[in-house]
């Protein structure tokens, strides 16, 4: 049972060693930093759209979900743990749900964000 708990919650699958002597570690680290930055930009675009149109406060939640996903990528750039994987899965599922509602209800012609 403790092995299952370790596997599902506590295990660290990868950790960034700052020595910089492994190409995979460096690429994975910097890719996650770049990806986190993209999520922050998307969060900013969504909140800016909300400020311009003020269609729904749900867009604030949408922006926060993008921001939270960016934070998880910054965390992942240093260590990938089981709990972080579960958090990322939960976050992306919430993103899909909120995105679908916002786009269908307020921006029918939009397909980007």
N, CA, C and O atoms as CSV, one atom per row, in Angstrom:
chain,resi,resn,atom,element,x,y,z
A,1,UNK,N,N,0.816,-1.201,0.000
A,1,UNK,CA,C,0.000,0.000,0.000
A,1,UNK,C,C,0.860,1.266,0.000
A,1,UNK,O,O,0.549,2.233,-0.694
A,2,UNK,N,N,1.932,1.253,0.775
A,2,UNK,CA,C,2.800,2.429,0.806
A,2,UNK,C,C,3.486,2.651,-0.538
A,2,UNK,O,O,3.770,3.788,-0.915
A,3,UNK,N,N,3.753,1.556,-1.262
A,3,UNK,CA,C,4.334,1.705,-2.601
A,3,UNK,C,C,3.360,2.398,-3.542
A,3,UNK,O,O,3.760,3.219,-4.367
A,4,UNK,N,N,2.086,2.066,-3.416
A,4,UNK,CA,C,1.064,2.693,-4.253
A,4,UNK,C,C,0.935,4.184,-3.922
A,4,UNK,O,O,0.830,5.014,-4.824
A,5,UNK,N,N,0.942,4.514,-2.649
A,5,UNK,CA,C,0.876,5.925,-2.244
A,5,UNK,C,C,2.095,6.678,-2.760
A,5,UNK,O,O,1.983,7.800,-3.253
A,6,UNK,N,N,3.259,6.048,-2.641
A,6,UNK,CA,C,4.474,6.669,-3.161
A,6,UNK,C,C,4.358,6.907,-4.661
A,6,UNK,O,O,4.698,7.983,-5.152
A,7,UNK,N,N,3.885,5.918,-5.376
A,7,UNK,CA,C,3.751,6.018,-6.829
A,7,UNK,C,C,2.758,7.110,-7.229
A,7,UNK,O,O,3.033,7.892,-8.139
A,8,UNK,N,N,1.620,7.167,-6.564
A,8,UNK,CA,C,0.551,8.083,-6.958
A,8,UNK,C,C,0.696,9.505,-6.413
A,8,UNK,O,O,0.130,10.439,-6.982
A,9,UNK,N,N,1.441,9.684,-5.326
A,9,UNK,CA,C,1.460,10.999,-4.685
A,9,UNK,C,C,2.868,11.539,-4.433
A,9,UNK,O,O,3.133,12.713,-4.690
A,10,UNK,N,N,3.752,10.714,-3.945
A,10,UNK,CA,C,5.001,11.230,-3.401
A,10,UNK,C,C,6.219,11.106,-4.309
A,10,UNK,O,O,7.218,11.788,-4.080
A,11,UNK,N,N,6.168,10.281,-5.305
A,11,UNK,CA,C,7.365,9.989,-6.095
A,11,UNK,C,C,7.850,11.202,-6.879
A,11,UNK,O,O,7.062,11.961,-7.443
A,12,UNK,N,N,9.152,11.360,-6.896
A,12,UNK,CA,C,9.789,12.356,-7.748
A,12,UNK,C,C,10.309,11.618,-8.973
A,12,UNK,O,O,11.161,10.737,-8.857
A,13,UNK,N,N,9.801,11.975,-10.137
A,13,UNK,CA,C,10.137,11.285,-11.374
A,13,UNK,C,C,11.372,11.881,-12.047
A,13,UNK,O,O,12.106,11.193,-12.756
A,14,UNK,N,N,11.575,13.134,-11.816
A,14,UNK,CA,C,12.718,13.816,-12.442
A,14,UNK,C,C,13.073,15.024,-11.597
A,14,UNK,O,O,12.195,15.679,-11.035
A,15,UNK,N,N,14.353,15.317,-11.509
A,15,UNK,CA,C,14.810,16.503,-10.787
A,15,UNK,C,C,15.913,17.157,-11.607
A,15,UNK,O,O,16.783,16.480,-12.156
A,16,UNK,N,N,15.862,18.476,-11.681
A,16,UNK,CA,C,16.851,19.218,-12.464
A,16,UNK,C,C,18.153,19.355,-11.689
A,16,UNK,O,O,18.192,19.987,-10.633
A,17,UNK,N,N,19.211,18.766,-12.212
A,17,UNK,CA,C,20.520,18.971,-11.580
A,17,UNK,C,C,21.201,20.183,-12.220
A,17,UNK,O,O,21.459,20.163,-13.424
A,18,UNK,N,N,21.493,21.210,-11.473
A,18,UNK,CA,C,22.036,22.430,-12.075
A,18,UNK,C,C,23.457,22.296,-12.621
A,18,UNK,O,O,24.044,23.284,-13.062
A,19,UNK,N,N,24.010,21.093,-12.595
A,19,UNK,CA,C,25.368,20.912,-13.110
A,19,UNK,C,C,25.447,21.189,-14.608
A,19,UNK,O,O,26.486,21.629,-15.098
A,20,UNK,N,N,24.358,20.935,-15.343
A,20,UNK,CA,C,24.301,21.263,-16.765
A,20,UNK,C,C,25.102,20.347,-17.660
A,20,UNK,O,O,25.500,20.755,-18.752
A,21,UNK,N,N,25.349,19.129,-17.236
A,21,UNK,CA,C,26.148,18.230,-18.060
A,21,UNK,C,C,25.317,17.203,-18.825
A,21,UNK,O,O,25.869,16.266,-19.400
A,22,UNK,N,N,23.999,17.373,-18.835
A,22,UNK,CA,C,23.127,16.423,-19.516
A,22,UNK,C,C,22.190,17.201,-20.436
A,22,UNK,O,O,21.439,18.062,-19.978
A,23,UNK,N,N,22.234,16.901,-21.723
A,23,UNK,CA,C,21.438,17.636,-22.708
A,23,UNK,C,C,19.943,17.504,-22.441
A,23,UNK,O,O,19.214,18.491,-22.525
A,24,UNK,N,N,19.475,16.289,-22.119
A,24,UNK,CA,C,18.045,16.098,-21.853
A,24,UNK,C,C,17.584,16.978,-20.695
A,24,UNK,O,O,16.559,17.652,-20.790
A,25,UNK,N,N,18.344,16.970,-19.603
A,25,UNK,CA,C,17.958,17.769,-18.435
A,25,UNK,C,C,17.875,19.246,-18.769
A,25,UNK,O,O,16.945,19.933,-18.346
A,26,UNK,N,N,18.838,19.732,-19.523
A,26,UNK,CA,C,18.836,21.147,-19.902
A,26,UNK,C,C,17.653,21.480,-20.803
A,26,UNK,O,O,16.976,22.486,-20.591
A,27,UNK,N,N,17.400,20.637,-21.815
A,27,UNK,CA,C,16.280,20.880,-22.732
A,27,UNK,C,C,14.944,20.821,-22.003
A,27,UNK,O,O,14.081,21.672,-22.217
A,28,UNK,N,N,14.769,19.819,-21.141
A,28,UNK,CA,C,13.519,19.663,-20.400
A,28,UNK,C,C,13.291,20.859,-19.478
A,28,UNK,O,O,12.182,21.386,-19.391
A,29,UNK,N,N,14.334,21.273,-18.803
A,29,UNK,CA,C,14.259,22.417,-17.894
A,29,UNK,C,C,13.846,23.684,-18.647
A,29,UNK,O,O,12.887,24.350,-18.256
A,30,UNK,N,N,14.559,24.019,-19.716
A,30,UNK,CA,C,14.289,25.262,-20.443
A,30,UNK,C,C,12.991,25.199,-21.240
A,30,UNK,O,O,12.335,26.223,-21.432
A,31,UNK,N,N,12.611,24.002,-21.710
A,31,UNK,CA,C,11.323,23.861,-22.391
A,31,UNK,C,C,10.191,24.200,-21.430
A,31,UNK,O,O,9.253,24.905,-21.804
A,32,UNK,N,N,10.267,23.709,-20.202
A,32,UNK,CA,C,9.214,23.995,-19.221
A,32,UNK,C,C,9.176,25.464,-18.840
A,32,UNK,O,O,8.098,26.008,-18.597
A,33,UNK,N,N,10.312,26.108,-18.783
A,33,UNK,CA,C,10.322,27.549,-18.508
A,33,UNK,C,C,9.669,28.307,-19.665
A,33,UNK,O,O,8.879,29.226,-19.445
A,34,UNK,N,N,10.004,27.916,-20.898
A,34,UNK,CA,C,9.384,28.561,-22.066
A,34,UNK,C,C,7.880,28.303,-22.092
A,34,UNK,O,O,7.093,29.210,-22.363
A,35,UNK,N,N,7.489,27.069,-21.809
A,35,UNK,CA,C,6.066,26.720,-21.806
A,35,UNK,C,C,5.312,27.491,-20.720
A,35,UNK,O,O,4.206,27.975,-20.959
A,36,UNK,N,N,5.899,27.604,-19.540
A,36,UNK,CA,C,5.278,28.384,-18.470
A,36,UNK,C,C,5.090,29.838,-18.869
A,36,UNK,O,O,4.085,30.461,-18.527
A,37,UNK,N,N,6.060,30.371,-19.589
A,37,UNK,CA,C,5.961,31.749,-20.074
A,37,UNK,C,C,4.811,31.896,-21.060
A,37,UNK,O,O,4.084,32.889,-21.024
A,38,UNK,N,N,4.643,30.916,-21.940
A,38,UNK,CA,C,3.527,30.942,-22.899
A,38,UNK,C,C,2.196,30.945,-22.158
A,38,UNK,O,O,1.286,31.686,-22.531
A,39,UNK,N,N,2.067,30.129,-21.114
A,39,UNK,CA,C,0.817,30.092,-20.344
A,39,UNK,C,C,0.552,31.426,-19.657
A,39,UNK,O,O,-0.597,31.856,-19.555
A,40,UNK,N,N,1.608,32.082,-19.188
A,40,UNK,CA,C,1.444,33.407,-18.582
A,40,UNK,C,C,0.958,34.419,-19.613
A,40,UNK,O,O,0.102,35.251,-19.314
A,41,UNK,N,N,1.500,34.350,-20.823
A,41,UNK,CA,C,1.061,35.255,-21.894
A,41,UNK,C,C,-0.405,34.996,-22.228
A,41,UNK,O,O,-1.174,35.942,-22.398
A,42,UNK,N,N,-0.797,33.733,-22.322
A,42,UNK,CA,C,-2.204,33.415,-22.601
A,42,UNK,C,C,-3.106,33.924,-21.482
A,42,UNK,O,O,-4.199,34.425,-21.746
A,43,UNK,N,N,-2.662,33.801,-20.253
A,43,UNK,CA,C,-3.426,34.326,-19.122
A,43,UNK,C,C,-3.623,35.829,-19.267
A,43,UNK,O,O,-4.720,36.343,-19.048
A,44,UNK,N,N,-2.566,36.521,-19.633
A,44,UNK,CA,C,-2.644,37.969,-19.825
A,44,UNK,C,C,-3.598,38.318,-20.966
A,44,UNK,O,O,-4.374,39.266,-20.850
A,45,UNK,N,N,-3.550,37.561,-22.073
A,45,UNK,CA,C,-4.448,37.831,-23.204
A,45,UNK,C,C,-5.911,37.652,-22.811
A,45,UNK,O,O,-6.769,38.438,-23.214
A,46,UNK,N,N,-6.188,36.624,-22.030
A,46,UNK,CA,C,-7.570,36.375,-21.609
A,46,UNK,C,C,-8.052,37.474,-20.671
A,46,UNK,O,O,-9.179,37.951,-20.810
A,47,UNK,N,N,-7.222,37.881,-19.722
A,47,UNK,CA,C,-7.660,38.933,-18.794
A,47,UNK,C,C,-7.796,40.263,-19.523
A,47,UNK,O,O,-8.666,41.067,-19.189
A,48,UNK,N,N,-6.948,40.499,-20.510
A,48,UNK,CA,C,-7.071,41.720,-21.312
A,48,UNK,C,C,-8.377,41.711,-22.102
A,48,UNK,O,O,-9.053,42.734,-22.210
A,49,UNK,N,N,-8.726,40.551,-22.652
A,49,UNK,CA,C,-9.999,40.432,-23.376
A,49,UNK,C,C,-11.168,40.695,-22.431
A,49,UNK,O,O,-12.148,41.336,-22.812
A,50,UNK,N,N,-11.065,40.200,-21.200
A,50,UNK,CA,C,-12.115,40.457,-20.215
A,50,UNK,C,C,-12.233,41.956,-19.936
A,50,UNK,O,O,-13.341,42.488,-19.873
A,51,UNK,N,N,-11.098,42.640,-19.769
A,51,UNK,CA,C,-11.129,44.081,-19.510
A,51,UNK,C,C,-11.751,44.840,-20.668
A,51,UNK,O,O,-12.401,45.864,-20.457
A,52,UNK,N,N,-11.565,44.357,-21.884
A,52,UNK,CA,C,-12.100,45.043,-23.062
A,52,UNK,C,C,-13.598,44.800,-23.237
A,52,UNK,O,O,-14.341,45.728,-23.556
A,53,UNK,N,N,-14.047,43.563,-23.031
A,53,UNK,CA,C,-15.433,43.200,-23.347
A,53,UNK,C,C,-16.321,43.020,-22.119
A,53,UNK,O,O,-17.531,43.231,-22.203
A,54,UNK,N,N,-15.757,42.641,-21.007
A,54,UNK,CA,C,-16.504,42.416,-19.763
A,54,UNK,C,C,-17.726,41.516,-19.965
A,54,UNK,O,O,-18.813,41.811,-19.468
A,55,UNK,N,N,-17.535,40.430,-20.692
A,55,UNK,CA,C,-18.650,39.524,-20.959
A,55,UNK,C,C,-19.008,38.657,-19.757
A,55,UNK,O,O,-20.186,38.483,-19.444
A,56,UNK,N,N,-18.008,38.118,-19.090
A,56,UNK,CA,C,-18.305,37.205,-17.995
A,56,UNK,C,C,-17.135,37.153,-17.019
A,56,UNK,O,O,-15.971,37.189,-17.420
A,57,UNK,N,N,-17.458,37.070,-15.749
A,57,UNK,CA,C,-16.410,36.898,-14.746
A,57,UNK,C,C,-15.772,35.519,-14.846
A,57,UNK,O,O,-14.722,35.267,-14.255
A,58,UNK,N,N,-16.406,34.641,-15.586
A,58,UNK,CA,C,-15.821,33.325,-15.816
A,58,UNK,C,C,-14.474,33.450,-16.527
A,58,UNK,O,O,-13.611,32.582,-16.393
A,59,UNK,N,N,-14.303,34.531,-17.280
A,59,UNK,CA,C,-13.022,34.764,-17.949
A,59,UNK,C,C,-11.900,35.020,-16.947
A,59,UNK,O,O,-10.738,34.735,-17.235
A,60,UNK,N,N,-12.228,35.546,-15.793
A,60,UNK,CA,C,-11.218,35.726,-14.752
A,60,UNK,C,C,-10.721,34.357,-14.292
A,60,UNK,O,O,-9.519,34.148,-14.129
A,61,UNK,N,N,-11.648,33.434,-14.086
A,61,UNK,CA,C,-11.265,32.068,-13.718
A,61,UNK,C,C,-10.440,31.422,-14.823
A,61,UNK,O,O,-9.468,30.717,-14.553
A,62,UNK,N,N,-10.834,31.668,-16.064
A,62,UNK,CA,C,-10.111,31.149,-17.229
A,62,UNK,C,C,-8.671,31.661,-17.210
A,62,UNK,O,O,-7.735,30.895,-17.436
A,63,UNK,N,N,-8.498,32.932,-16.945
A,63,UNK,CA,C,-7.167,33.531,-16.878
A,63,UNK,C,C,-6.355,32.950,-15.718
A,63,UNK,O,O,-5.166,32.669,-15.871
A,64,UNK,N,N,-6.986,32.775,-14.578
A,64,UNK,CA,C,-6.298,32.212,-13.412
A,64,UNK,C,C,-5.861,30.777,-13.677
A,64,UNK,O,O,-4.787,30.361,-13.243
A,65,UNK,N,N,-6.694,30.018,-14.392
A,65,UNK,CA,C,-6.314,28.646,-14.733
A,65,UNK,C,C,-5.089,28.613,-15.640
A,65,UNK,O,O,-4.214,27.766,-15.462
A,66,UNK,N,N,-5.016,29.519,-16.607
A,66,UNK,CA,C,-3.814,29.614,-17.440
A,66,UNK,C,C,-2.600,29.972,-16.580
A,66,UNK,O,O,-1.526,29.390,-16.734
A,67,UNK,N,N,-2.780,30.920,-15.686
A,67,UNK,CA,C,-1.696,31.341,-14.806
A,67,UNK,C,C,-1.228,30.174,-13.928
A,67,UNK,O,O,-0.027,29.959,-13.763
A,68,UNK,N,N,-2.170,29.435,-13.373
A,68,UNK,CA,C,-1.833,28.284,-12.531
A,68,UNK,C,C,-1.095,27.216,-13.328
A,68,UNK,O,O,-0.169,26.585,-12.817
A,69,UNK,N,N,-1.501,27.014,-14.574
A,69,UNK,CA,C,-0.812,26.025,-15.397
A,69,UNK,C,C,0.620,26.471,-15.676
A,69,UNK,O,O,1.535,25.649,-15.720
A,70,UNK,N,N,0.808,27.769,-15.863
A,70,UNK,CA,C,2.161,28.292,-16.031
A,70,UNK,C,C,3.013,28.060,-14.795
A,70,UNK,O,O,4.183,27.693,-14.901
A,71,UNK,N,N,2.432,28.273,-13.634
A,71,UNK,CA,C,3.160,28.038,-12.382
A,71,UNK,C,C,3.569,26.570,-12.279
A,71,UNK,O,O,4.687,26.271,-11.861
A,72,UNK,N,N,2.677,25.651,-12.655
A,72,UNK,CA,C,3.034,24.231,-12.587
A,72,UNK,C,C,4.180,23.903,-13.543
A,72,UNK,O,O,5.001,23.035,-13.247
A,73,UNK,N,N,4.242,24.583,-14.679
A,73,UNK,CA,C,5.370,24.356,-15.585
A,73,UNK,C,C,6.675,24.883,-14.997
A,73,UNK,O,O,7.724,24.263,-15.170
A,74,UNK,N,N,6.624,26.017,-14.307
A,74,UNK,CA,C,7.833,26.516,-13.647
A,74,UNK,C,C,8.282,25.549,-12.548
A,74,UNK,O,O,9.479,25.319,-12.376
A,75,UNK,N,N,7.328,24.983,-11.807
A,75,UNK,CA,C,7.674,23.970,-10.806
A,75,UNK,C,C,8.269,22.734,-11.472
A,75,UNK,O,O,9.250,22.166,-10.992
A,76,UNK,N,N,7.662,22.327,-12.586
A,76,UNK,CA,C,8.134,21.146,-13.311
A,76,UNK,C,C,9.533,21.353,-13.882
A,76,UNK,O,O,10.261,20.382,-14.089
A,77,UNK,N,N,9.911,22.574,-14.134
A,77,UNK,CA,C,11.245,22.817,-14.687
A,77,UNK,C,C,12.349,22.454,-13.690
A,77,UNK,O,O,13.512,22.325,-14.073
A,78,UNK,N,N,11.990,22.291,-12.426
A,78,UNK,CA,C,12.967,21.886,-11.412
A,78,UNK,C,C,12.727,20.485,-10.871
A,78,UNK,O,O,13.679,19.805,-10.488
A,79,UNK,N,N,11.479,20.043,-10.831
A,79,UNK,CA,C,11.190,18.691,-10.346
A,79,UNK,C,C,9.809,18.261,-10.832
A,79,UNK,O,O,8.849,19.031,-10.784
A,80,UNK,N,N,9.728,17.033,-11.295
A,80,UNK,CA,C,8.446,16.456,-11.704
A,80,UNK,C,C,8.067,15.397,-10.683
A,80,UNK,O,O,8.731,14.368,-10.558
A,81,UNK,N,N,6.997,15.663,-9.961
A,81,UNK,CA,C,6.540,14.747,-8.920
A,81,UNK,C,C,5.140,14.240,-9.262
A,81,UNK,O,O,4.447,14.807,-10.107
A,82,UNK,N,N,4.745,13.173,-8.598
A,82,UNK,CA,C,3.417,12.606,-8.857
A,82,UNK,C,C,2.303,13.595,-8.545
A,82,UNK,O,O,1.364,13.736,-9.329
A,83,UNK,N,N,2.398,14.283,-7.407
A,83,UNK,CA,C,1.335,15.232,-7.055
A,83,UNK,C,C,1.239,16.356,-8.076
A,83,UNK,O,O,0.149,16.861,-8.342
A,84,UNK,N,N,2.372,16.751,-8.651
A,84,UNK,CA,C,2.357,17.806,-9.659
A,84,UNK,C,C,1.682,17.324,-10.943
A,84,UNK,O,O,0.966,18.081,-11.598
A,85,UNK,N,N,1.914,16.072,-11.294
A,85,UNK,CA,C,1.250,15.504,-12.475
A,85,UNK,C,C,-0.261,15.527,-12.282
A,85,UNK,O,O,-0.997,15.914,-13.190
A,86,UNK,N,N,-0.735,15.110,-11.094
A,86,UNK,CA,C,-2.175,15.127,-10.817
A,86,UNK,C,C,-2.729,16.546,-10.847
A,86,UNK,O,O,-3.824,16.776,-11.361
A,87,UNK,N,N,-1.981,17.491,-10.303
A,87,UNK,CA,C,-2.411,18.888,-10.315
A,87,UNK,C,C,-2.510,19.414,-11.743
A,87,UNK,O,O,-3.455,20.129,-12.076
A,88,UNK,N,N,-1.546,19.067,-12.584
A,88,UNK,CA,C,-1.564,19.502,-13.981
A,88,UNK,C,C,-2.754,18.887,-14.726
A,88,UNK,O,O,-3.401,19.564,-15.524
A,89,UNK,N,N,-3.041,17.623,-14.470
A,89,UNK,CA,C,-4.192,16.968,-15.106
A,89,UNK,C,C,-5.483,17.668,-14.693
A,89,UNK,O,O,-6.318,17.980,-15.542
A,90,UNK,N,N,-5.650,17.913,-13.404
A,90,UNK,CA,C,-6.840,18.602,-12.910
A,90,UNK,C,C,-6.963,19.986,-13.536
A,90,UNK,O,O,-8.045,20.382,-13.970
A,91,UNK,N,N,-5.865,20.711,-13.582
A,91,UNK,CA,C,-5.865,22.065,-14.123
A,91,UNK,C,C,-6.233,22.077,-15.599
A,91,UNK,O,O,-7.046,22.897,-16.025
A,92,UNK,N,N,-5.649,21.184,-16.383
A,92,UNK,CA,C,-5.937,21.189,-17.821
A,92,UNK,C,C,-7.383,20.771,-18.087
A,92,UNK,O,O,-8.004,21.279,-19.021
A,93,UNK,N,N,-7.923,19.865,-17.292
A,93,UNK,CA,C,-9.334,19.498,-17.459
A,93,UNK,C,C,-10.236,20.696,-17.164
A,93,UNK,O,O,-11.208,20.937,-17.881
A,94,UNK,N,N,-9.916,21.440,-16.115
A,94,UNK,CA,C,-10.682,22.646,-15.803
A,94,UNK,C,C,-10.547,23.690,-16.907
A,94,UNK,O,O,-11.512,24.376,-17.242
A,95,UNK,N,N,-9.350,23.805,-17.467
A,95,UNK,CA,C,-9.141,24.733,-18.588
A,95,UNK,C,C,-10.050,24.394,-19.760
A,95,UNK,O,O,-10.681,25.277,-20.341
A,96,UNK,N,N,-10.116,23.108,-20.105
A,96,UNK,CA,C,-10.966,22.695,-21.227
A,96,UNK,C,C,-12.436,23.009,-20.964
A,96,UNK,O,O,-13.141,23.481,-21.856
A,97,UNK,N,N,-12.895,22.752,-19.749
A,97,UNK,CA,C,-14.299,22.998,-19.407
A,97,UNK,C,C,-14.616,24.492,-19.475
A,97,UNK,O,O,-15.584,24.897,-20.119
A,98,UNK,N,N,-13.803,25.300,-18.813
A,98,UNK,CA,C,-14.064,26.745,-18.777
A,98,UNK,C,C,-13.908,27.354,-20.169
A,98,UNK,O,O,-14.691,28.219,-20.562
A,99,UNK,N,N,-12.905,26.907,-20.908
A,99,UNK,CA,C,-12.704,27.423,-22.264
A,99,UNK,C,C,-13.925,27.147,-23.135
A,99,UNK,O,O,-14.391,28.019,-23.868
A,100,UNK,N,N,-14.426,25.941,-23.044
A,100,UNK,CA,C,-15.593,25.571,-23.857
A,100,UNK,C,C,-16.787,26.469,-23.537
A,100,UNK,O,O,-17.475,26.946,-24.440
A,101,UNK,N,N,-17.023,26.690,-22.261
A,101,UNK,CA,C,-18.149,27.542,-21.859
A,101,UNK,C,C,-17.953,28.969,-22.352
A,101,UNK,O,O,-18.858,29.549,-22.952
A,102,UNK,N,N,-16.782,29.535,-22.103
A,102,UNK,CA,C,-16.522,30.932,-22.469
A,102,UNK,C,C,-16.591,31.124,-23.977
A,102,UNK,O,O,-17.250,32.048,-24.453
A,103,UNK,N,N,-15.921,30.265,-24.728
A,103,UNK,CA,C,-15.889,30.431,-26.188
A,103,UNK,C,C,-17.285,30.253,-26.778
A,103,UNK,O,O,-17.707,31.058,-27.608
A,104,UNK,N,N,-17.998,29.227,-26.368
A,104,UNK,CA,C,-19.335,28.985,-26.942
A,104,UNK,C,C,-20.339,30.070,-26.560
A,104,UNK,O,O,-21.179,30.460,-27.372
A,105,UNK,N,N,-20.249,30.549,-25.339
A,105,UNK,CA,C,-21.239,31.505,-24.863
A,105,UNK,C,C,-20.975,32.934,-25.338
A,105,UNK,O,O,-21.917,33.669,-25.636
A,106,UNK,N,N,-19.717,33.328,-25.412
A,106,UNK,CA,C,-19.417,34.740,-25.652
A,106,UNK,C,C,-18.624,35.037,-26.923
A,106,UNK,O,O,-18.661,36.163,-27.418
A,107,UNK,N,N,-17.915,34.054,-27.455
A,107,UNK,CA,C,-17.048,34.303,-28.615
A,107,UNK,C,C,-17.229,33.190,-29.644
A,107,UNK,O,O,-16.281,32.469,-29.957
A,108,UNK,N,N,-18.426,33.055,-30.160
A,108,UNK,CA,C,-18.763,31.947,-31.060
A,108,UNK,C,C,-17.857,31.866,-32.285
A,108,UNK,O,O,-17.547,30.767,-32.745
A,109,UNK,N,N,-17.434,32.985,-32.812
A,109,UNK,CA,C,-16.603,32.977,-34.009
A,109,UNK,C,C,-15.130,32.778,-33.734
A,109,UNK,O,O,-14.348,32.593,-34.667
A,110,UNK,N,N,-14.734,32.814,-32.470
A,110,UNK,CA,C,-13.317,32.726,-32.120
A,110,UNK,C,C,-12.900,31.281,-31.914
A,110,UNK,O,O,-13.636,30.485,-31.333
A,111,UNK,N,N,-11.709,30.954,-32.400
A,111,UNK,CA,C,-11.177,29.616,-32.166
A,111,UNK,C,C,-9.809,29.655,-31.501
A,111,UNK,O,O,-9.269,28.607,-31.147
A,112,UNK,N,N,-9.238,30.843,-31.325
A,112,UNK,CA,C,-7.882,30.923,-30.790
A,112,UNK,C,C,-7.860,30.932,-29.269
A,112,UNK,O,O,-7.327,30.008,-28.655
A,113,UNK,N,N,-8.419,31.943,-28.663
A,113,UNK,CA,C,-8.424,32.011,-27.201
A,113,UNK,C,C,-9.671,32.697,-26.718
A,113,UNK,O,O,-9.863,32.853,-25.512
